[in-house]
PDB file of C-alpha atoms in Angstrom:
ATOM      1  CA  MET A   1      11.976  76.937 -85.328  1.00 48.00           C
ATOM      2  CA  ILE A   2      12.028  76.105 -89.037  1.00 50.00           C
ATOM      3  CA  GLY A   3      14.470  73.373 -89.889  1.00 54.00           C
ATOM      4  CA  GLU A   4      14.772  71.998 -86.389  1.00 54.00           C
ATOM      5  CA  LYS A   5      13.660  68.437 -85.712  1.00 54.00           C
ATOM      6  CA  VAL A   6      11.346  67.940 -82.783  1.00 53.00           C
ATOM      7  CA  ILE A   7      11.896  64.714 -80.921  1.00 54.00           C
ATOM      8  CA  HIS A   8       8.981  63.481 -78.836  1.00 55.00           C
ATOM      9  CA  GLN A   9       9.930  61.421 -75.804  1.00 54.00           C
ATOM     10  CA  PRO A  10       7.616  58.507 -75.115  1.00 53.00           C
ATOM     11  CA  ASP A  11       5.668  58.572 -71.845  1.00 53.00           C
ATOM     12  CA  LEU A  12       7.241  56.225 -69.333  1.00 50.00           C
ATOM     13  CA  LYS A  13       4.654  54.467 -67.200  1.00 50.00           C
ATOM     14  CA  LEU A  14       5.103  51.951 -64.470  1.00 51.00           C
ATOM     15  CA  ALA A  15       4.197  48.559 -65.789  1.00 51.00           C
ATOM     16  CA  VAL A  16       1.629  46.925 -63.525  1.00 50.00           C
ATOM     17  CA  PRO A  17       0.499  43.360 -64.180  1.00 53.00           C
ATOM     18  CA  HIS A  18      -3.131  43.218 -65.226  1.00 51.00           C
ATOM     19  CA  ASP A  19      -3.836  40.284 -62.917  1.00 52.00           C
ATOM     20  CA  TRP A  20      -2.653  42.106 -59.759  1.00 54.00           C
ATOM     21  CA  GLU A  21      -5.406  42.704 -57.202  1.00 64.00           C
ATOM     22  CA  ARG A  22      -5.319  43.978 -53.650  1.00 69.00           C
ATOM     23  CA  PRO A  23      -6.137  41.178 -51.188  1.00 72.00           C
ATOM     24  CA  SER A  24      -9.698  41.285 -49.948  1.00 70.00           C
ATOM     25  CA  LEU A  25     -10.552  42.148 -46.354  1.00 61.00           C
ATOM     26  CA  ALA A  26     -11.474  38.525 -45.678  1.00 67.00           C
ATOM     27  CA  ALA A  27      -8.123  37.330 -47.035  1.00 63.00           C
ATOM     28  CA  ARG A  28      -6.193  39.845 -44.943  1.00 61.00           C
ATOM     29  CA  LEU A  29      -8.185  38.935 -41.835  1.00 65.00           C
ATOM     30  CA  ARG A  30      -7.525  35.250 -42.486  1.00 65.00           C
ATOM     31  CA  ALA A  31      -3.799  35.878 -42.870  1.00 62.00           C
ATOM     32  CA  TRP A  32      -3.727  37.960 -39.678  1.00 53.00           C
ATOM     33  CA  THR A  33      -5.583  35.251 -37.753  1.00 64.00           C
ATOM     34  CA  VAL A  34      -3.188  32.551 -38.940  1.00 61.00           C
ATOM     35  CA  GLY A  35      -0.173  34.699 -38.083  1.00 58.00           C
ATOM     36  CA  HIS A  36      -1.450  35.392 -34.552  1.00 60.00           C
ATOM     37  CA  ARG A  37      -3.146  32.065 -33.874  1.00 66.00           C
ATOM     38  CA  TRP A  38      -1.076  31.200 -30.768  1.00 69.00           C
ATOM     39  CA  SER A  39      -1.651  34.598 -29.182  1.00 69.00           C
ATOM     40  CA  LEU A  40      -5.363  34.362 -29.951  1.00 75.00           C
ATOM     41  CA  LEU A  41      -5.595  30.907 -28.387  1.00 81.00           C
ATOM     42  CA  MET A  42      -3.796  32.059 -25.239  1.00 82.00           C
ATOM     43  CA  LEU A  43      -5.971  35.146 -25.029  1.00 84.00           C
ATOM     44  CA  LEU A  44      -9.122  33.065 -25.449  1.00 86.00           C
ATOM     45  CA  GLY A  45      -8.092  30.922 -22.488  1.00 85.00           C
ATOM     46  CA  LEU A  46      -7.388  34.020 -20.400  1.00 87.00           C
ATOM     47  CA  LEU A  47     -10.763  35.528 -21.251  1.00 88.00           C
ATOM     48  CA  ILE A  48     -12.548  32.315 -20.274  1.00 91.00           C
ATOM     49  CA  VAL A  49     -10.786  32.343 -16.895  1.00 88.00           C
ATOM     50  CA  ALA A  50     -11.643  36.007 -16.357  1.00 88.00           C
ATOM     51  CA  ALA A  51     -15.283  35.530 -17.429  1.00 90.00           C
ATOM     52  CA  VAL A  52     -15.830  32.568 -15.102  1.00 91.00           C
ATOM     53  CA  LEU A  53     -14.042  34.171 -12.176  1.00 87.00           C
ATOM     54  CA  HIS A  54     -15.645  37.610 -12.384  1.00 85.00           C
ATOM     55  CA  GLY A  55     -19.036  36.414 -13.603  1.00 83.00           C
ATOM     56  CA  SER A  56     -19.608  33.907 -10.815  1.00 86.00           C
ATOM     57  CA  GLY A  57     -21.573  35.568  -8.043  1.00 83.00           C
ATOM     58  CA  MET A  58     -20.992  39.082  -9.341  1.00 83.00           C
ATOM     59  CA  THR A  59     -24.502  40.163  -8.310  1.00 84.00           C
ATOM     60  CA  ARG A  60     -23.963  38.964  -4.714  1.00 83.00           C
ATOM     61  CA  ALA A  61     -20.459  40.135  -3.867  1.00 83.00           C
ATOM     62  CA  PRO A  62     -19.328  42.727  -3.141  1.00 86.00           C
ATOM     63  CA  ALA A  63     -22.366  44.384  -1.603  1.00 84.00           C
ATOM     64  CA  PHE A  64     -24.058  47.067  -3.675  1.00 85.00           C
ATOM     65  CA  ASP A  65     -22.601  50.538  -3.200  1.00 84.00           C
ATOM     66  CA  ASP A  66     -24.244  53.988  -3.199  1.00 85.00           C
ATOM     67  CA  ASP A  67     -22.136  55.169  -6.155  1.00 86.00           C
ATOM     68  CA  GLU A  68     -23.225  52.152  -8.179  1.00 88.00           C
ATOM     69  CA  GLY A  69     -26.852  53.024  -7.574  1.00 86.00           C
ATOM     70  CA  THR A  70     -26.227  56.631  -8.603  1.00 89.00           C
ATOM     71  CA  TYR A  71     -24.567  55.766 -11.915  1.00 90.00           C
ATOM     72  CA  VAL A  72     -27.153  53.118 -12.797  1.00 90.00           C
ATOM     73  CA  ALA A  73     -29.977  55.539 -11.931  1.00 89.00           C
ATOM     74  CA  GLN A  74     -28.429  58.093 -14.258  1.00 91.00           C
ATOM     75  CA  ALA A  75     -28.229  55.471 -17.009  1.00 90.00           C
ATOM     76  CA  TRP A  76     -31.911  54.722 -16.372  1.00 89.00           C
ATOM     77  CA  ALA A  77     -32.706  58.447 -16.705  1.00 89.00           C
ATOM     78  CA  VAL A  78     -30.884  58.556 -20.052  1.00 89.00           C
ATOM     79  CA  GLN A  79     -32.782  55.525 -21.326  1.00 87.00           C
ATOM     80  CA  THR A  80     -36.271  56.369 -20.065  1.00 87.00           C
ATOM     81  CA  ARG A  81     -36.370  60.139 -19.549  1.00 83.00           C
ATOM     82  CA  HIS A  82     -33.817  61.125 -22.193  1.00 83.00           C
ATOM     83  CA  ALA A  83     -32.047  63.245 -19.578  1.00 78.00           C
ATOM     84  CA  LEU A  84     -28.519  63.065 -18.203  1.00 83.00           C
ATOM     85  CA  THR A  85     -29.708  62.498 -14.644  1.00 78.00           C
ATOM     86  CA  HIS A  86     -32.770  61.837 -12.527  1.00 78.00           C
ATOM     87  CA  TYR A  87     -31.896  64.761 -10.258  1.00 75.00           C
ATOM     88  CA  THR A  88     -33.389  68.216 -10.725  1.00 73.00           C
ATOM     89  CA  TYR A  89     -30.061  69.842  -9.894  1.00 73.00           C
ATOM     90  CA  TRP A  90     -26.811  67.969 -10.014  1.00 72.00           C
ATOM     91  CA  TYR A  91     -23.069  68.392 -10.058  1.00 75.00           C
ATOM     92  CA  ASP A  92     -21.230  65.265 -11.081  1.00 79.00           C
ATOM     93  CA  HIS A  93     -18.611  63.690 -13.304  1.00 84.00           C
ATOM     94  CA  PRO A  94     -18.657  63.955 -17.116  1.00 86.00           C
ATOM     95  CA  PRO A  95     -21.626  61.945 -18.458  1.00 89.00           C
ATOM     96  CA  LEU A  96     -20.043  59.571 -20.979  1.00 91.00           C
ATOM     97  CA  GLY A  97     -19.820  56.738 -18.436  1.00 89.00           C
ATOM     98  CA  TRP A  98     -23.525  56.406 -17.777  1.00 88.00           C
ATOM     99  CA  LEU A  99     -24.294  57.151 -21.414  1.00 91.00           C
ATOM    100  CA  LEU A 100     -22.383  53.969 -22.236  1.00 93.00           C
ATOM    101  CA  LEU A 101     -24.210  52.125 -19.464  1.00 92.00           C
ATOM    102  CA  ALA A 102     -27.493  53.293 -20.941  1.00 91.00           C
ATOM    103  CA  ALA A 103     -26.417  52.031 -24.364  1.00 91.00           C
ATOM    104  CA  TRP A 104     -25.832  48.595 -22.810  1.00 91.00           C
ATOM    105  CA  THR A 105     -29.070  48.444 -20.841  1.00 90.00           C
ATOM    106  CA  TRP A 106     -31.114  49.699 -23.794  1.00 91.00           C
ATOM    107  CA  THR A 107     -29.671  47.337 -26.421  1.00 89.00           C
ATOM    108  CA  THR A 108     -29.697  44.267 -24.172  1.00 88.00           C
ATOM    109  CA  GLY A 109     -32.870  44.973 -22.188  1.00 86.00           C
ATOM    110  CA  ALA A 110     -30.861  44.537 -19.007  1.00 85.00           C
ATOM    111  CA  PHE A 111     -33.212  46.533 -16.764  1.00 86.00           C
ATOM    112  CA  SER A 112     -36.169  44.309 -17.640  1.00 85.00           C
ATOM    113  CA  ARG A 113     -34.446  40.956 -17.093  1.00 86.00           C
ATOM    114  CA  ALA A 114     -31.740  41.489 -14.440  1.00 82.00           C
ATOM    115  CA  SER A 115     -32.495  40.801 -10.791  1.00 83.00           C
ATOM    116  CA  SER A 116     -31.834  44.457  -9.945  1.00 86.00           C
ATOM    117  CA  ALA A 117     -30.738  47.656 -11.624  1.00 86.00           C
ATOM    118  CA  VAL A 118     -27.234  47.411 -10.175  1.00 88.00           C
ATOM    119  CA  ALA A 119     -27.009  43.813 -11.370  1.00 88.00           C
ATOM    120  CA  ALA A 120     -27.783  45.091 -14.874  1.00 89.00           C
ATOM    121  CA  GLY A 121     -24.886  47.533 -14.538  1.00 88.00           C
ATOM    122  CA  ARG A 122     -22.549  44.806 -13.340  1.00 91.00           C
ATOM    123  CA  GLU A 123     -23.305  42.806 -16.476  1.00 90.00           C
ATOM    124  CA  ALA A 124     -21.911  45.686 -18.480  1.00 91.00           C
ATOM    125  CA  LEU A 125     -18.867  45.859 -16.213  1.00 92.00           C
ATOM    126  CA  LEU A 126     -18.118  42.190 -16.880  1.00 93.00           C
ATOM    127  CA  VAL A 127     -17.926  42.959 -20.599  1.00 93.00           C
ATOM    128  CA  VAL A 128     -15.765  45.996 -19.820  1.00 94.00           C
ATOM    129  CA  HIS A 129     -13.404  43.867 -17.738  1.00 94.00           C
ATOM    130  CA  LEU A 130     -12.997  41.309 -20.532  1.00 94.00           C
ATOM    131  CA  ALA A 131     -12.216  44.124 -22.968  1.00 94.00           C
ATOM    132  CA  SER A 132      -9.607  45.460 -20.538  1.00 94.00           C
ATOM    133  CA  CYS A 133      -7.995  42.010 -20.292  1.00 94.00           C
ATOM    134  CA  GLY A 134      -7.724  41.732 -24.068  1.00 93.00           C
ATOM    135  CA  LEU A 135      -6.262  45.212 -24.419  1.00 95.00           C
ATOM    136  CA  LEU A 136      -3.793  44.619 -21.600  1.00 94.00           C
ATOM    137  CA  TYR A 137      -2.532  41.503 -23.390  1.00 93.00           C
ATOM    138  CA  ALA A 138      -2.189  43.474 -26.642  1.00 92.00           C
ATOM    139  CA  LEU A 139      -0.344  46.248 -24.809  1.00 94.00           C
ATOM    140  CA  GLY A 140       2.095  43.766 -23.307  1.00 93.00           C
ATOM    141  CA  ARG A 141       2.822  42.270 -26.707  1.00 90.00           C
ATOM    142  CA  ARG A 142       3.368  45.702 -28.285  1.00 91.00           C
ATOM    143  CA  LEU A 143       5.758  46.555 -25.471  1.00 92.00           C
ATOM    144  CA  GLY A 144       7.836  43.532 -26.486  1.00 89.00           C
ATOM    145  CA  LEU A 145       6.763  41.042 -23.816  1.00 89.00           C
ATOM    146  CA  ARG A 146       6.686  37.372 -24.690  1.00 90.00           C
ATOM    147  CA  ARG A 147       3.322  35.641 -24.715  1.00 87.00           C
ATOM    148  CA  GLY A 148       3.906  34.062 -21.312  1.00 88.00           C
ATOM    149  CA  PHE A 149       4.726  37.369 -19.608  1.00 92.00           C
ATOM    150  CA  ALA A 150       1.833  39.163 -21.332  1.00 91.00           C
ATOM    151  CA  SER A 151      -0.456  36.382 -20.098  1.00 91.00           C
ATOM    152  CA  LEU A 152       0.984  36.744 -16.589  1.00 93.00           C
ATOM    153  CA  ALA A 153       0.143  40.446 -16.640  1.00 93.00           C
ATOM    154  CA  VAL A 154      -3.463  39.628 -17.507  1.00 93.00           C
ATOM    155  CA  LEU A 155      -3.674  36.977 -14.790  1.00 93.00           C
ATOM    156  CA  LEU A 156      -2.351  39.396 -12.184  1.00 93.00           C
ATOM    157  CA  PHE A 157      -4.834  41.980 -13.407  1.00 93.00           C
ATOM    158  CA  THR A 158      -7.854  39.671 -13.172  1.00 92.00           C
ATOM    159  CA  LEU A 159      -6.911  37.351 -10.263  1.00 91.00           C
ATOM    160  CA  SER A 160      -5.918  40.063  -7.812  1.00 90.00           C
ATOM    161  CA  PRO A 161      -8.226  40.113  -4.760  1.00 90.00           C
ATOM    162  CA  LEU A 162      -8.564  43.870  -5.217  1.00 89.00           C
ATOM    163  CA  ALA A 163      -9.600  43.293  -8.829  1.00 87.00           C
ATOM    164  CA  LEU A 164     -12.225  40.739  -7.822  1.00 87.00           C
ATOM    165  CA  PHE A 165     -13.668  43.229  -5.337  1.00 89.00           C
ATOM    166  CA  TYR A 166     -13.520  46.527  -7.202  1.00 89.00           C
ATOM    167  CA  GLN A 167     -13.667  45.628 -10.885  1.00 90.00           C
ATOM    168  CA  ARG A 168     -17.092  44.034 -10.502  1.00 89.00           C
ATOM    169  CA  MET A 169     -18.546  47.302  -9.243  1.00 91.00           C
ATOM    170  CA  VAL A 170     -20.243  49.887 -11.455  1.00 90.00           C
ATOM    171  CA  TYR A 171     -17.531  52.502 -11.043  1.00 91.00           C
ATOM    172  CA  LEU A 172     -16.557  55.061 -13.643  1.00 92.00           C
ATOM    173  CA  ASP A 173     -12.893  54.159 -13.184  1.00 92.00           C
ATOM    174  CA  ASN A 174     -13.623  50.655 -14.459  1.00 93.00           C
ATOM    175  CA  LEU A 175     -15.481  52.041 -17.476  1.00 94.00           C
ATOM    176  CA  ALA A 176     -12.543  54.328 -18.293  1.00 95.00           C
ATOM    177  CA  THR A 177      -9.902  51.562 -18.034  1.00 95.00           C
ATOM    178  CA  PRO A 178     -10.374  49.942 -21.505  1.00 96.00           C
ATOM    179  CA  PHE A 179     -10.270  53.362 -23.166  1.00 96.00           C
ATOM    180  CA  LEU A 180      -6.993  54.172 -21.407  1.00 96.00           C
ATOM    181  CA  LEU A 181      -5.498  50.824 -22.381  1.00 95.00           C
ATOM    182  CA  GLY A 182      -6.774  51.259 -25.924  1.00 95.00           C
ATOM    183  CA  ALA A 183      -5.086  54.674 -26.109  1.00 95.00           C
ATOM    184  CA  PHE A 184      -1.716  53.146 -25.233  1.00 95.00           C
ATOM    185  CA  VAL A 185      -2.206  50.197 -27.606  1.00 95.00           C
ATOM    186  CA  LEU A 186      -2.961  52.550 -30.494  1.00 95.00           C
ATOM    187  CA  ALA A 187      -0.097  54.884 -29.591  1.00 93.00           C
ATOM    188  CA  LEU A 188       2.251  51.887 -29.918  1.00 93.00           C
ATOM    189  CA  SER A 189       0.976  51.026 -33.400  1.00 88.00           C
ATOM    190  CA  PRO A 190       3.890  49.373 -35.256  1.00 84.00           C
ATOM    191  CA  ARG A 191       2.906  51.036 -38.545  1.00 84.00           C
ATOM    192  CA  ARG A 192       3.047  54.517 -36.966  1.00 84.00           C
ATOM    193  CA  ARG A 193       0.031  55.739 -38.894  1.00 87.00           C
ATOM    194  CA  LEU A 194      -1.461  59.128 -38.175  1.00 89.00           C
ATOM    195  CA  SER A 195      -4.918  57.560 -37.979  1.00 89.00           C
ATOM    196  CA  ALA A 196      -3.759  55.306 -35.124  1.00 90.00           C
ATOM    197  CA  TYR A 197      -2.425  58.289 -33.206  1.00 93.00           C
ATOM    198  CA  ALA A 198      -5.672  60.181 -33.777  1.00 95.00           C
ATOM    199  CA  ALA A 199      -7.655  57.185 -32.531  1.00 94.00           C
ATOM    200  CA  SER A 200      -5.359  56.996 -29.511  1.00 94.00           C
ATOM    201  CA  GLY A 201      -6.150  60.603 -28.661  1.00 94.00           C
ATOM    202  CA  ALA A 202      -9.861  59.939 -29.110  1.00 96.00           C
ATOM    203  CA  CYS A 203      -9.688  56.983 -26.712  1.00 96.00           C
ATOM    204  CA  PHE A 204      -7.864  59.068 -24.136  1.00 96.00           C
ATOM    205  CA  ALA A 205     -10.414  61.866 -24.507  1.00 95.00           C
ATOM    206  CA  ALA A 206     -13.228  59.334 -24.005  1.00 96.00           C
ATOM    207  CA  ALA A 207     -11.554  58.108 -20.803  1.00 95.00           C
ATOM    208  CA  VAL A 208     -11.398  61.680 -19.491  1.00 95.00           C
ATOM    209  CA  LEU A 209     -15.068  62.203 -20.396  1.00 94.00           C
ATOM    210  CA  ILE A 210     -15.904  59.109 -18.341  1.00 94.00           C
ATOM    211  CA  LYS A 211     -13.789  59.984 -15.296  1.00 92.00           C
ATOM    212  CA  GLU A 212     -11.865  63.248 -15.248  1.00 91.00           C
ATOM    213  CA  THR A 213      -9.088  61.794 -13.069  1.00 92.00           C
ATOM    214  CA  SER A 214      -7.967  59.823 -16.138  1.00 92.00           C
ATOM    215  CA  ALA A 215      -6.200  63.020 -17.200  1.00 92.00           C
ATOM    216  CA  LEU A 216      -3.578  62.294 -14.519  1.00 92.00           C
ATOM    217  CA  LEU A 217      -2.107  59.653 -16.868  1.00 89.00           C
ATOM    218  CA  LEU A 218      -1.416  62.234 -19.578  1.00 86.00           C
TER     219      LEU A 218
END
């Protein structure tokens, strides 16, 4: 209106220092490594024990099993025939397990250098077992266990006579185990981010697509 004085309020903006920069990925990784150095050292020792124990003689004992031959043959069919199985007609588990086996044998050339096809599959299972050990340690820590008790859980998991017998074998249950452990580790994310929960669900879904009995843990 005429005669009224208009007062303009200045825009208030948050003052941010010009020299502020978000830490780089390398800097954050370095800080995380320093903060978890003792856990990483303990885990490294555990993985060495597991690798030596499960890798020694894994192609000789236990004896090869029919199921191992079936899953490795299906991985061979994926790699060479680009089909889910070598059978004409088949009724089996979900295919993600031998798809992952095929990814291993294709990228590493395991079929061409291993002593047998099942031995090539057991190489992949050694890697799977080491991943399961690492995730089990992480799960123990996120559940509040001290480093010693988390390490004890891993030792029991890898030193058990049943583990030495069954976890070397090319079974779908063994392939599903790291995905199940990863689902629980992500579900216990301390930052409670939605992305972690989504990744947890994806890991659980992958476990079910490897072996449908994984759904019993839901």
